[in-house]
Amino acid sequence: MSAPKTASQADSLPAELTESPLDIDAIRAEFPILDQQVHGHRLVYLDSAASAQRPAVVIRTIADYYTKDHANVHRGAHELSVRATRRYEDARGKVARFLGAGRADEVVFTRSTTESINLVSMTWGIANLGPGDVVVVSEMEHHSNLVPWQIVCERTGAEIQAIRVTDDQRLDLDHLDALLGSGDVRLVATGHVSNAIGTIHPVDEIARRAHEAGALYLIDGAQAAPQLPIDVRAIDCDFYTFSGHKACGPTGIGALWARRELLDAMPPYQGGGEMIEEVRIERSTYAAVPHKFEAGTPNIAGAIGFGAAVDFLQALDPETIHAHEKRIARLVLERLADEFKAITLYGPAPDVARAGVVSFTLADIHPHDLATILDHEGVAIRAGHHCCQPLMRRLGVAATARASFYLYNAEDDLEALVRGLHRAQELFRV
Amino acid sequence: MSAPKTASQADSLPAELTESPLDIDAIRAEFPILDQQVHGHRLVYLDSAASAQRPAVVIRTIADYYTKDHANVHRGAHELSVRATRRYEDARGKVARFLGAGRADEVVFTRSTTESINLVSMTWGIANLGPGDVVVVSEMEHHSNLVPWQIVCERTGAEIQAIRVTDDQRLDLDHLDALLGSGDVRLVATGHVSNAIGTIHPVDEIARRAHEAGALYLIDGAQAAPQLPIDVRAIDCDFYTFSGHKACGPTGIGALWARRELLDAMPPYQGGGEMIEEVRIERSTYAAVPHKFEAGTPNIAGAIGFGAAVDFLQALDPETIHAHEKRIARLVLERLADEFKAITLYGPAPDVARAGVVSFTLADIHPHDLATILDHEGVAIRAGHHCCQPLMRRLGVAATARASFYLYNAEDDLEALVRGLHRAQELFRV
Amino acid sequence: MLESIFRELILEHYRKPRNKGALENPTVTVSMRNPMCGDEIDLMLTIDGDRIEAVGFTGQGCSISQASVSMMTQGVIGRSIDAALDLEKRFVALMRDDEGASEDRKLGDLRALQGVAKLPVRIKCALLGWNALDEAIKAHQKSPTGAMGEKLEFEDLTELPAGFDPATHKDDLP
Amino acid sequence: MLESIFRELILEHYRKPRNKGALENPTVTVSMRNPMCGDEIDLMLTIDGDRIEAVGFTGQGCSISQASVSMMTQGVIGRSIDAALDLEKRFVALMRDDEGASEDRKLGDLRALQGVAKLPVRIKCALLGWNALDEAIKAHQKSPTGAMGEKLEFEDLTELPAGFDPATHKDDLP
Ligand SMILES: Cc1ncc(COP(=O)(O)O)c(C=O)c1O
Ligand SMILES: Cc1ncc(COP(=O)(O)O)c(C=O)c1O
Ligand code: FES
Ligand code: FES
C-alpha cells in the first residue's frame, strides 16, 4: 500500500543510514541464543515483536537470585527474605525510573501487558463505567487492548468505539475528535507503536485531546517501551503498560504504571495474601498501593530479571535504540521494495515515524508458507493476523508476514531475509 | 495447646524414625542456595512453607530455555517458536500427570495458587452464584482462599460460611455437615494442608460430603502438592490449585486443574491475545480450553521450570517425601516439647496426619523477636499470622513463630533451631 | 526438504483448486477453522444415502491446506462414505509418517503431500479439509437429512496447539 | 549484636511498659498499625494548649515497639509539643544511624534502642509509637478540640515494605 517509491543504493544513503548507532556485534555477543544454527543456517531472529531475546545478564540475574537470595518477599524477618524483598522492590524502582515515573509505588507488577490492561478494565473500568459511557480504542489495537474493553463494556453497559485508520495507516485524529465530541468518552485506550505494521502514534497529542474532553488515556506500550524513550509524565497519560518479555526481560512479568491518585481510588483486583490489611471471615480491608494489586506471591525472580533488562536497555540508551530502529526500518523498507516487484508493504512510508516492524505479503504466497520457507533458511519471522484482526480487516488481508528488527538485527539479517524471499519466489515460481 | 506429652530420646525412637527415607545430603547438594553462611552460621532454611528453594536442575532448565529455545508460543511457524511451544505444552503434561489428571488440557497455567482461586471465583463463581447461595470455606484458610470468595459473594449476593476448627485443631466435619444441610451450598473450598499449623485435611471425605449435598469442591493445594502424592481423580474433587514456588519451581507460575466440563462451561477470565478465536471491534469469540484462560503471553520459562520441578519431585517420589515429612514433624514436635517448658505448640498431635510445618510461641517472646534472634543464628523461620488471621483469632494468638521443614531439612536443622531457641531464652532471661 | 513440500502438483492445486465454489443444495455444510492461523474453509457435501454425490468448498488457506482439500474432493466425489473414511484413514497415516503409508497407491496424487509429515507445525493445514469431511460425515450419519441447510462450525482441536507429537499430547495421560 | 538490641532496659520496658493503659478522656487517640507484622497500638494523648498533659497506650507488639513507646511516653509527658517533636527528630536520627545521634544525651534511655538501627527490618517497630505521636500532634494542631473522642486509624506506610533503605526507596525518583 505505502511501498516506498524510490530505490536506494548503499552509496546513495544519507549519512545517518550508513552505520547503526549501536555496536551490533558487541550486542549480539550478549545474546547467547543468537549463536546457533537453525536448519543449517545462522539463526536470523526477526520475531522480536512477538518476544525479544534475553541478554546473558538477565539470565544470570535470575540464576543468581535463585542461587543466593530467594525467599518469599515482605513480612519476612530473616536475611534471605530481606534480600529478596530488597531486590524485588529495587526492580520496581528501576522500572519506575525507566518509564519516567515520579514514584516507585506507582508501578504495579503484573504478568504482562495483557494482565495490566485487564487489571485496569476490571478495577477502574468496573468502578467508573456505565450505560451511556464510551471507551475509545482504535482499529489498530492488539487484541489485548480490545477484548478487556469489550468484556467490561458488556458488563457495565458502556459502549466501545474505535478510532479509524487512515489510508496511510495511521490513526485518524480527526475521527478521534469526532468521537470525543460526544462528551461521553471516559477513557481512550490506544497502543503506542503498532505491533502489526510499526506505526508510531502521536501519544502526546492523543493525551492532550483526551484530557480536553475529560477522558483518561491508557497506553498499551508493549511495543514502544522496548525501543523508544518513555516518559509518562511528559506524555501526560494516565495509565501505561508493558511486558518484560518484549523488552529483553523474563516471561511472566509486566508492569502497569498509573497515577497514584488513580491507583488509590481503584478497588483491588485479585484477592489473597499480601494485598490485605485485615481479614475476617466475612470481610477484609486492603493494603496500600502497589501491594493492593499484587495478591499472592508475585513473580519475584521475574521482577528482578525485569529490573536487569531495563538496566540493560537504559545502558544502551533508549534514544540510541530508537535511532537504530528508525534506520533499520528505512533500510528494510527500501531494500524490499527495491528487490521484489511482487511485494506489498504495509505500514507508514519510511520517512514517517515508524518502528522496525515490517509487515508484507509476497505475490500469492500465503504468509505461513513464506514463514516455513524462511524458517528453513534460518530466518524466523511471524505470519498471521498478529492479534490484530480488526486491522487486518481494515487492510483487506487475512494475514501478513511480519519481520521485526530489534537491537541485535543488522544488514546481514536483512540480506538473509532477502535471500529467503528469493528462495520463496523460486519455489512458488513467482 | 496440643503439645505432645511424652518426650522421646533417639534410642527409644520407633524404627521408621531412626532415619529419613530421603538421602538428605544428596538432596542438599542439589540446592545451591543452601550452601551459604548467614550471620556467620550455616544457613538453616526453615521457611519453605512460605517459599521453597529450587534445585539446580530448575535453575538450569530456565537458563537453558532462554539460551536455546525462547520465542513466543503458539501460532509460530519458525523453529524456536515450535520448540518453545513444545516445551511449554510438555510442561503442562508433566503438571497434569503430577496431579493425577486424566488430560493435559485440564491444566491451566496461572501465576500462583492465589490467581488460580481468583480465576475460579471470577469465572465459575460469577456465573454460578447468586443470592441465597452459600460458599463454604473454613476458619483455617489462607487469605488466598478467603478473600476471593468474599469478593465474589459481595458481587453476587451469595453468602460465605466457615467450617469451624475443633479444639484439637482440625476441621470440624460435623459442622461441615450442618452447613451442607441447608441445601444452599454451591461450593466448598478448603485447603489440603494448613500452612499455619500443618493439619492435613481429609479431602476425600470432604469431597464425598460436598458432592452428596450437590456442591462442588475446590482444594487449595499450595502446601499439599509439594509434599503429598496427589491424585485429583482419586480425591474426586472439582478444582485443585497449587503454586510452583512452593514446589521447588519458579516464582510467577501456578496451576489450576479442573474437570474439563467445568472449564468448558466457564466464561473466560482475562481478555487478550491467545485466548480468542475471532475478534471484531464489538465482540469476540473465545478459544478452547485451556487457552481460553491464558490470555496474553504466558510465563513460558516459568511453566517449563515448573515442569522440571515436578519432575524433580516425581523422581524423589511423593510417597517418600511424605514419609520424610511425617517423620521430621514428629521429631520436631517431640524434641521441642521435650526441651522447652515454656513452649506452646500449635497444630495436631504428632501421631495425627500432619505436615512438617510447626507453629509455636515461646514464653512471652514476641514471634518477630524470636525470628530476629534465630536469623542471627542462621536459622530462617517466619513469624506472624501466616496469612491466616481468622485461624489466629480462633487460636487466640496475634502471631506465631513457624518453622517449616522440607525435603532438604534434617536433624541438624532441628538442632540449630533448638540452639537458637535456647539463645532466645537466654537473651530474654526466660 | 522444501522442494518435497512445495511441489509442482501442490502449487498447481493451490492455484487452480478443483471443486472450489459453493454447492447449490448441499445436504451438509461444515465450517472448519485452523486455530494455528485462523484460516477457515467451508466444506459442502451432497450425500445421497451412502454415496457422496457432490463436494465443494470455499474459504482460504495456505498451499498445503488448499491443495489437500482440492485433492480430497477428487478422491471422494462419487465414492461411498466408507470409501471416503478409508481414504481419510490412509491420509492420516501418511501424515503420521506410518510405515508403508508413503507407498499406499490408493492415495494417488495425495502422496504428493507426504513431505508435510516432516513439518509437524503444518500437519494441521493438510488435515483441515479432512477434519471437515469427518465432521460432515458424522453429522450426516446422525441425521441424514436434518443437517441440511444449516452450517456446522468447528475449530480443529484434534490436538493441543499445532505442532505437537500426538504421542506426547494424548488426551489420556498415563 | 543481639545483646545490643535485647538489652536489660528494653526487656524491662517490654515486660513493664510505663503508661500502658487507656486514658480517661484523651483529646486525641491514634491507632497505628505496623503492616510488616500486623501489630497495632492505640496512643492516647491529653494535650492542653501547647502542653502534653498525659499519654497512655494500649495494644501489643514486640519488645522493640513496646519498649520504644513506653520510653517515648516518659520522654514527652509534661513537655511541650515542640519538645516532643524535637525528641522525635532526635530519635529518628538515632534510627537512621546519623552521625552523633548515639551521643545525643537528650535521648536519655532511648539510646538503649540504638542497636535497632543496624536491623533495618525492625526499624518500623521502634518507630511505631513515634509515628502515632506524630499523627496525634498533627491532628491536634489541625483541630485542638475537634479530634476529641474520635479514634484516628493509620497504617505506617512511611516507606515501602519494611526493611528498606529509605535512600533507595524515596517517593521521588530521580
Ligand atoms: C501492541 C501489543 N499490545 C499488547 C500485547 C500483549 O502483550 P503480552 O502478550 O505480553 O501480554 C502485544 C504483544 O504481542 C503487543 O504487541
Ligand atoms: C495454604 C496456602 N494457600 C494459598 C497460598 C498462596 O499461595 P501463593 O502466594 O503462591 O499464591 C499459600 C501460600 O502462602 C498457602 O500456604
Ligand atoms: S496456514 Fe492456515 S491452513 Fe495452512
Ligand atoms: S514485630 Fe510487630 S511491632 Fe515489632
Coordinates of N, CA and C and ligand atoms in Angstrom, one line a residue, chain A residues 72 273-274 295-298, chain B residues 49-50 111-115 117 141-145 191-196 220-223 242-246 386-387 402, ligand 2:
Chain A
N72 N 10.4 -15.8 50.2 CA 9.2 -15.1 49.9 C 9.4 -13.6 50.3
G273 N -3.3 -13.3 49.6 CA -2.3 -12.9 50.5 C -1.6 -11.6 50.0
E274 N -0.9 -10.9 50.9 CA -0.1 -9.7 50.6 C -0.9 -8.5 50.3
A295 N -1.8 -9.5 44.6 CA -2.2 -10.6 45.5 C -1.4 -11.8 45.3
G296 N -1.1 -12.5 46.4 CA -0.3 -13.7 46.4 C 1.1 -13.5 46.2
T297 N 1.9 -14.6 46.1 CA 3.3 -14.4 45.9 C 3.6 -14.0 44.5
P298 N 4.3 -12.9 44.3 CA 4.5 -12.3 43.0 C 5.6 -13.1 42.3
Chain B
A49 N 7.5 -23.3 53.8 CA 6.0 -23.1 53.6 C 5.7 -21.8 53.0
A50 N 6.6 -20.8 53.2 CA 6.4 -19.5 52.5 C 6.9 -19.6 51.1
R111 N -0.5 -17.6 37.6 CA 0.7 -17.1 38.3 C 1.0 -17.9 39.6
S112 N -0.1 -18.3 40.2 CA 0.0 -18.8 41.6 C -1.3 -19.5 42.0
T113 N -1.2 -20.1 43.2 CA -2.4 -20.6 43.8 C -3.5 -19.4 43.9
T114 N -3.0 -18.3 44.4 CA -3.9 -17.1 44.6 C -4.6 -16.8 43.2
E115 N -3.8 -16.8 42.2 CA -4.5 -16.5 40.9 C -5.4 -17.6 40.5
I117 N -7.2 -19.5 42.3 CA -8.5 -19.4 43.0 C -9.3 -18.2 42.6
E141 N -8.4 -21.3 56.6 CA -8.0 -21.0 55.3 C -6.9 -19.9 55.3
H142 N -6.0 -20.0 54.3 CA -5.1 -18.9 53.9 C -6.0 -17.8 53.3
H143 N -5.5 -16.6 53.5 CA -6.3 -15.5 52.9 C -6.6 -15.6 51.4
S144 N -5.7 -16.3 50.7 CA -5.9 -16.5 49.3 C -7.1 -17.4 49.0
N145 N -7.6 -18.2 50.0 CA -8.8 -19.0 49.8 C -9.9 -18.4 50.6
G191 N -8.4 -25.8 52.2 CA -7.0 -26.2 51.9 C -6.9 -27.7 52.0
H192 N -5.7 -28.2 51.7 CA -5.4 -29.6 51.8 C -4.5 -29.8 53.0
V193 N -3.6 -28.9 53.1 CA -2.7 -28.9 54.3 C -2.6 -27.5 54.8
S194 N -2.8 -27.3 56.1 CA -2.7 -25.9 56.6 C -1.3 -25.4 56.6
N195 N -1.1 -24.2 56.0 CA 0.2 -23.6 56.0 C 0.6 -23.1 57.4
A196 N -0.4 -22.9 58.3 CA -0.1 -22.2 59.5 C 0.3 -23.3 60.6
D220 N -7.4 -25.9 47.8 CA -6.2 -25.1 47.8 C -5.0 -26.0 48.2
G221 N -4.3 -26.5 47.2 CA -3.2 -27.5 47.5 C -1.8 -26.9 47.6
A222 N -1.8 -25.6 47.9 CA -0.5 -24.9 47.9 C 0.5 -25.6 48.8
Q223 N 0.1 -26.1 49.9 CA 1.0 -26.7 50.8 C 1.1 -28.2 50.6
F242 N -2.3 -25.1 42.9 CA -1.1 -25.0 43.6 C -0.1 -24.1 42.9
S243 N 1.0 -23.8 43.6 CA 2.0 -22.8 43.2 C 3.3 -23.5 42.9
G244 N 4.0 -23.0 41.8 CA 5.3 -23.5 41.5 C 6.3 -23.3 42.6
H245 N 6.3 -22.0 43.1 CA 7.4 -21.6 44.0 C 7.4 -22.4 45.3
K246 N 6.3 -23.0 45.7 CA 6.4 -23.8 47.0 C 6.7 -25.3 46.7
H386 N 0.8 -15.6 59.2 CA 0.9 -16.6 58.1 C -0.3 -16.5 57.2
C387 N -0.8 -15.2 57.0 CA -2.0 -15.0 56.1 C -3.2 -15.9 56.5
R402 N 6.9 -19.8 63.0 CA 6.6 -21.0 62.3 C 7.9 -21.5 61.6
Ligands
LIG2 C1 -2.4 -22.9 52.1 C2 -2.0 -21.8 51.1 N1 -2.8 -21.3 50.2 C3 -2.5 -20.3 49.4 C4 -1.3 -19.8 49.4 C5 -1.0 -18.7 48.4 O1 0.0 -19.1 47.5 P1 0.6 -18.0 46.5 O2 1.1 -16.9 47.3 O3 1.7 -18.8 45.8 O4 -0.5 -17.6 45.6 C6 -0.3 -20.2 50.3 C7 1.0 -19.6 50.4 O5 1.4 -19.0 51.3 C8 -0.7 -21.2 51.2 O6 0.2 -21.7 52.1

